[in-house]
Structure formats: structure tokens, C-alpha cells
Amino acid sequence: MKLFHDSASFFLHLLLLAGLFVRSSSRPVNTSLCSVFASVIPHLEKLLNSSKKLHDVSEEEVAVLSTMEHRLDTLPQIEHTASHFGSMKVNESLSQLYVDTQSFKHHVDWLKTAKHNHSLPSQSAEGTSTHLLHISNLIKTSLKQVSAEVPELVAPSLPVVPTAFDVLRISVELSERLRVFGNWSKRLLKSFQRQSRCPRH
């Protein structure tokens, strides 16, 4: 009887340990956030593609225009150093991503108006604005899911763009800054996917 009791206790301990192992095995920390990460990344890829079309100039011309004085000091400054990347936290990063996305959308809408005022094609700006809106809405949803406060935004006051050449310069600068923003945001969200042990599709 004692042998049976000892064996039963041994197997009971094994079952408890197995249960603990299953509970601590790789599972998504927050399945709703995983869903948001998976939804935002494709929109960032579309944003990167559409932002390339904000201007219609060659790579050589882009290189020349990029050396000129930058005018958009109201755009977000993207911190993309290794030390900054390693210190990022999900809630804070999503809040900042929301603010940055809204800021870029405000600037792209401003560019769209400037293109329209100078009788320049504005479809690329409209498409880019739409992708930014989708990203912004998804991030806003994710902030609510983690009970984080959605930041209040104050849109900067932007001037009238005086000439078609100024529109071109702004198009190139905005395109380049969106590329940095899109690539950085993709890298950040993929890092959070790994940290959250989100399932791979």
C-alpha cells in the first residue's frame, strides 16, 4: 500500500509539473495585440510603396534635392539608434507611433492640398494619407485594448506652399522621411511580435 501511495504521489507531482510547463510554454501574451501587429505591418509595407510615388523624379534628382536645406522641421524625429531600440516598451511605443502617424498624415494632407493648388497630380498623396489613416486607426484600437491613454494631438500650423518647385522639394523630403518611419515602425512591431510570442502566419 505504501508503494502504491508513493507512486501515486510521484505521478501527481509529475502531472502538476506538466501543467505548469504547458501554462508557461510559448503563448501570445496578448492575442489582440498580436492581431493588431499583424494588421499594421502590411499597411506599413503599402505605405512604403505609396510614399515612393509622392514625387516623380529620378534617383539622381532625388540625390540633389535631398542635399538642399530641409524645410519640414515639424515632422517627427525618428530615434533609430540601437540603444534606443533596446529600451522600447509596447505601450509607450504604440503611443508614440500613433502620434507620429498622425503627424505624417497631417503633412501628407498638406502636401495633397499644395499639389492640388499647383495643378499637380495628387493621387499618390491621397493614397499615402489613406494608409496612414488605417495605421492610425489600428494603433488607436490597440491602445484602447491595453487600457492606455490615446494621446491628444495638436496639429502644427503649416504654411502655404508658394511654388511648384517647393511642392517638389517637399514631396522628396516627405517621401524620404516616410521611408525611414515605415522601415523603423516595421522593425519595431516585428520585435514586439517576437517578444509577445505571437504566432507566425
Short mmCIF file of C-alpha atoms in Angstrom, two decimals:
data_model
loop_
_atom_site.label_atom_id
_atom_site.label_comp_id
_atom_site.label_asym_id
_atom_site.label_seq_id
_atom_site.Cartn_x
_atom_site.Cartn_y
_atom_site.Cartn_z
CA MET A 1 0.00 0.00 0.00
CA LYS A 2 2.81 2.41 0.87
CA LEU A 3 4.45 1.71 -2.51
CA PHE A 4 1.16 2.46 -4.25
CA HIS A 5 0.75 5.69 -2.24
CA ASP A 6 4.32 6.81 -3.07
CA SER A 7 3.80 6.05 -6.77
CA ALA A 8 0.52 7.97 -6.81
CA SER A 9 2.18 10.97 -5.16
CA PHE A 10 5.03 10.80 -7.66
CA PHE A 11 2.66 10.78 -10.64
CA LEU A 12 0.58 13.58 -9.10
CA HIS A 13 3.71 15.73 -8.87
CA LEU A 14 4.54 14.88 -12.48
CA LEU A 15 1.06 15.97 -13.59
CA LEU A 16 1.37 19.25 -11.68
CA LEU A 17 4.77 19.93 -13.23
CA ALA A 18 3.39 19.13 -16.68
CA GLY A 19 0.53 21.55 -16.11
CA LEU A 20 2.95 24.29 -15.10
CA PHE A 21 5.07 23.62 -18.18
CA VAL A 22 2.08 23.86 -20.50
CA ARG A 23 0.97 27.12 -18.89
CA SER A 24 4.45 28.63 -19.19
CA SER A 25 5.08 27.42 -22.74
CA SER A 26 5.17 29.83 -25.66
CA ARG A 27 1.81 31.52 -25.97
CA PRO A 28 0.91 35.00 -27.10
CA VAL A 29 1.00 37.43 -24.20
CA ASN A 30 -1.88 39.37 -25.72
CA THR A 31 -3.65 37.85 -28.70
CA SER A 32 -5.47 41.11 -29.51
CA LEU A 33 -2.15 42.96 -29.73
CA CYS A 34 -0.74 40.20 -31.90
CA SER A 35 -3.68 40.72 -34.24
CA VAL A 36 -3.00 44.46 -34.37
CA PHE A 37 0.71 43.95 -35.07
CA ALA A 38 -0.17 41.54 -37.89
CA SER A 39 -2.65 44.05 -39.35
CA VAL A 40 -0.43 47.13 -39.13
CA ILE A 41 2.69 45.65 -40.78
CA PRO A 42 1.03 45.11 -44.22
CA HIS A 43 -0.24 48.69 -44.13
CA LEU A 44 3.29 49.88 -43.38
CA GLU A 45 4.50 47.97 -46.43
CA LYS A 46 1.80 49.64 -48.54
CA LEU A 47 2.79 52.98 -47.04
CA LEU A 48 6.40 52.43 -48.07
CA ASN A 49 5.31 51.64 -51.63
CA SER A 50 2.96 54.62 -51.93
CA SER A 51 5.44 57.06 -50.37
CA LYS A 52 7.90 56.33 -53.20
CA LYS A 53 5.34 57.80 -55.59
CA LEU A 54 4.95 61.12 -53.75
CA HIS A 55 7.41 62.59 -56.26
CA ASP A 56 8.06 61.78 -59.90
CA VAL A 57 11.78 62.42 -60.23
CA SER A 58 14.82 60.26 -60.92
CA GLU A 59 17.19 58.94 -58.24
CA GLU A 60 19.81 61.46 -59.40
CA GLU A 61 17.36 64.32 -58.93
CA VAL A 62 16.35 62.95 -55.53
CA ALA A 63 20.01 62.91 -54.50
CA VAL A 64 20.38 66.58 -55.50
CA LEU A 65 17.14 67.70 -53.84
CA SER A 66 18.00 65.77 -50.68
CA THR A 67 21.13 67.87 -50.21
CA MET A 68 19.11 71.10 -50.12
CA GLU A 69 18.05 72.66 -46.84
CA HIS A 70 15.31 70.69 -45.14
CA ARG A 71 12.15 72.65 -44.52
CA LEU A 72 9.92 70.23 -42.63
CA ASP A 73 11.14 70.73 -39.08
CA THR A 74 7.60 69.98 -37.87
CA LEU A 75 7.95 66.30 -38.84
CA PRO A 76 8.62 63.67 -36.16
CA GLN A 77 12.25 62.95 -35.38
CA ILE A 78 12.59 59.17 -35.51
CA GLU A 79 15.03 57.79 -32.93
CA HIS A 80 16.54 54.71 -34.54
CA THR A 81 19.76 54.04 -32.63
CA ALA A 82 20.43 50.55 -31.27
CA SER A 83 20.33 51.75 -27.65
CA HIS A 84 17.00 53.50 -28.17
CA PHE A 85 15.56 50.43 -29.89
CA GLY A 86 16.54 48.17 -27.00
CA SER A 87 14.72 50.33 -24.44
CA MET A 88 11.36 50.46 -26.23
CA LYS A 89 8.23 49.39 -24.32
CA VAL A 90 4.99 48.34 -26.01
CA ASN A 91 2.54 50.88 -24.56
CA GLU A 92 4.91 53.85 -24.84
CA SER A 93 5.98 52.86 -28.33
CA LEU A 94 2.41 52.44 -29.58
CA SER A 95 1.51 55.87 -28.17
CA GLN A 96 4.48 57.45 -29.94
CA LEU A 97 3.70 55.55 -33.13
CA TYR A 98 0.16 56.92 -33.02
CA VAL A 99 1.41 60.50 -32.58
CA ASP A 100 3.98 60.12 -35.38
CA THR A 101 1.45 58.55 -37.76
CA GLN A 102 -1.00 61.39 -37.16
CA SER A 103 1.75 63.96 -37.73
CA PHE A 104 2.78 62.37 -41.03
CA LYS A 105 -0.85 62.23 -42.13
CA HIS A 106 -1.23 65.93 -41.38
CA HIS A 107 1.83 66.71 -43.51
CA VAL A 108 0.74 64.44 -46.36
CA ASP A 109 -2.70 66.08 -46.42
CA TRP A 110 -0.93 69.45 -46.52
CA LEU A 111 1.14 68.22 -49.47
CA LYS A 112 -2.01 66.96 -51.20
CA THR A 113 -3.55 70.42 -50.91
CA ALA A 114 -0.35 72.05 -52.21
CA LYS A 115 -0.27 69.70 -55.21
CA HIS A 116 -3.90 70.46 -55.96
CA ASN A 117 -3.29 74.22 -55.70
CA HIS A 118 -0.47 73.99 -58.26
CA SER A 119 -2.43 71.67 -60.58
CA LEU A 120 -0.11 68.72 -59.87
CA PRO A 121 -1.28 65.08 -59.60
CA SER A 122 -2.26 64.34 -56.00
CA GLN A 123 -3.37 60.70 -56.19
CA SER A 124 -0.14 59.44 -54.60
CA ALA A 125 -0.56 61.78 -51.63
CA GLU A 126 -4.18 60.71 -51.28
CA GLY A 127 -3.19 57.02 -51.26
CA THR A 128 -0.43 57.64 -48.72
CA SER A 129 -2.85 59.55 -46.50
CA THR A 130 -5.29 56.62 -46.63
CA HIS A 131 -2.62 54.13 -45.49
CA LEU A 132 -1.61 56.45 -42.66
CA LEU A 133 -5.26 56.69 -41.60
CA HIS A 134 -5.61 52.89 -41.49
CA ILE A 135 -2.40 52.58 -39.44
CA SER A 136 -3.54 55.32 -37.07
CA ASN A 137 -6.94 53.69 -36.50
CA LEU A 138 -5.39 50.28 -35.84
CA ILE A 139 -2.92 51.70 -33.32
CA LYS A 140 -5.69 53.67 -31.63
CA THR A 141 -7.62 50.41 -31.25
CA SER A 142 -4.59 48.66 -29.77
CA LEU A 143 -4.07 51.45 -27.22
CA LYS A 144 -7.66 51.03 -26.04
CA GLN A 145 -7.17 47.26 -25.81
CA VAL A 146 -4.26 47.67 -23.38
CA SER A 147 -6.12 50.43 -21.48
CA ALA A 148 -3.56 53.02 -22.49
CA GLU A 149 -4.50 56.64 -22.95
CA VAL A 150 -4.84 57.77 -26.57
CA PRO A 151 -2.67 60.91 -26.89
CA GLU A 152 -4.33 64.22 -27.62
CA LEU A 153 -2.84 65.73 -30.75
CA VAL A 154 -2.21 69.34 -31.68
CA ALA A 155 -1.72 69.69 -35.43
CA PRO A 156 1.11 72.04 -36.38
CA SER A 157 0.30 75.13 -38.41
CA LEU A 158 1.81 74.67 -41.86
CA PRO A 159 2.31 77.45 -44.41
CA VAL A 160 1.00 77.84 -47.93
CA VAL A 161 3.49 76.32 -50.41
CA PRO A 162 4.39 79.18 -52.79
CA THR A 163 5.73 77.43 -55.91
CA ALA A 164 5.55 74.12 -57.79
CA PHE A 165 9.30 73.66 -57.16
CA ASP A 166 8.64 73.94 -53.41
CA VAL A 167 5.99 71.24 -53.78
CA LEU A 168 8.61 69.02 -55.44
CA ARG A 169 11.15 69.62 -52.68
CA ILE A 170 8.57 68.86 -50.01
CA SER A 171 7.48 65.72 -51.88
CA VAL A 172 11.04 64.38 -51.92
CA GLU A 173 11.71 65.25 -48.28
CA LEU A 174 8.42 63.80 -47.07
CA SER A 175 8.97 60.66 -49.12
CA GLU A 176 12.41 60.12 -47.59
CA ARG A 177 11.18 60.72 -44.04
CA LEU A 178 8.23 58.37 -44.55
CA ARG A 179 10.64 55.68 -45.74
CA VAL A 180 12.63 55.97 -42.50
CA PHE A 181 9.43 56.00 -40.44
CA GLY A 182 7.93 52.98 -42.25
CA ASN A 183 11.05 50.83 -42.02
CA TRP A 184 11.64 51.72 -38.38
CA SER A 185 8.00 51.02 -37.45
CA LYS A 186 8.05 47.64 -39.21
CA ARG A 187 11.22 46.67 -37.36
CA LEU A 188 9.72 47.78 -34.05
CA LEU A 189 6.44 45.89 -34.48
CA LYS A 190 8.22 42.71 -35.59
CA SER A 191 10.34 42.95 -32.45
CA PHE A 192 7.18 43.24 -30.34
CA GLN A 193 5.72 40.24 -32.18
CA ARG A 194 8.72 38.18 -31.09
CA GLN A 195 8.57 39.50 -27.52
CA SER A 196 4.85 38.70 -27.32
CA ARG A 197 5.44 35.25 -28.85
CA CYS A 198 2.81 35.95 -31.48
CA PRO A 199 2.04 33.00 -33.79
CA ARG A 200 3.72 33.08 -37.16
CA HIS A 201 1.46 33.04 -40.19
#
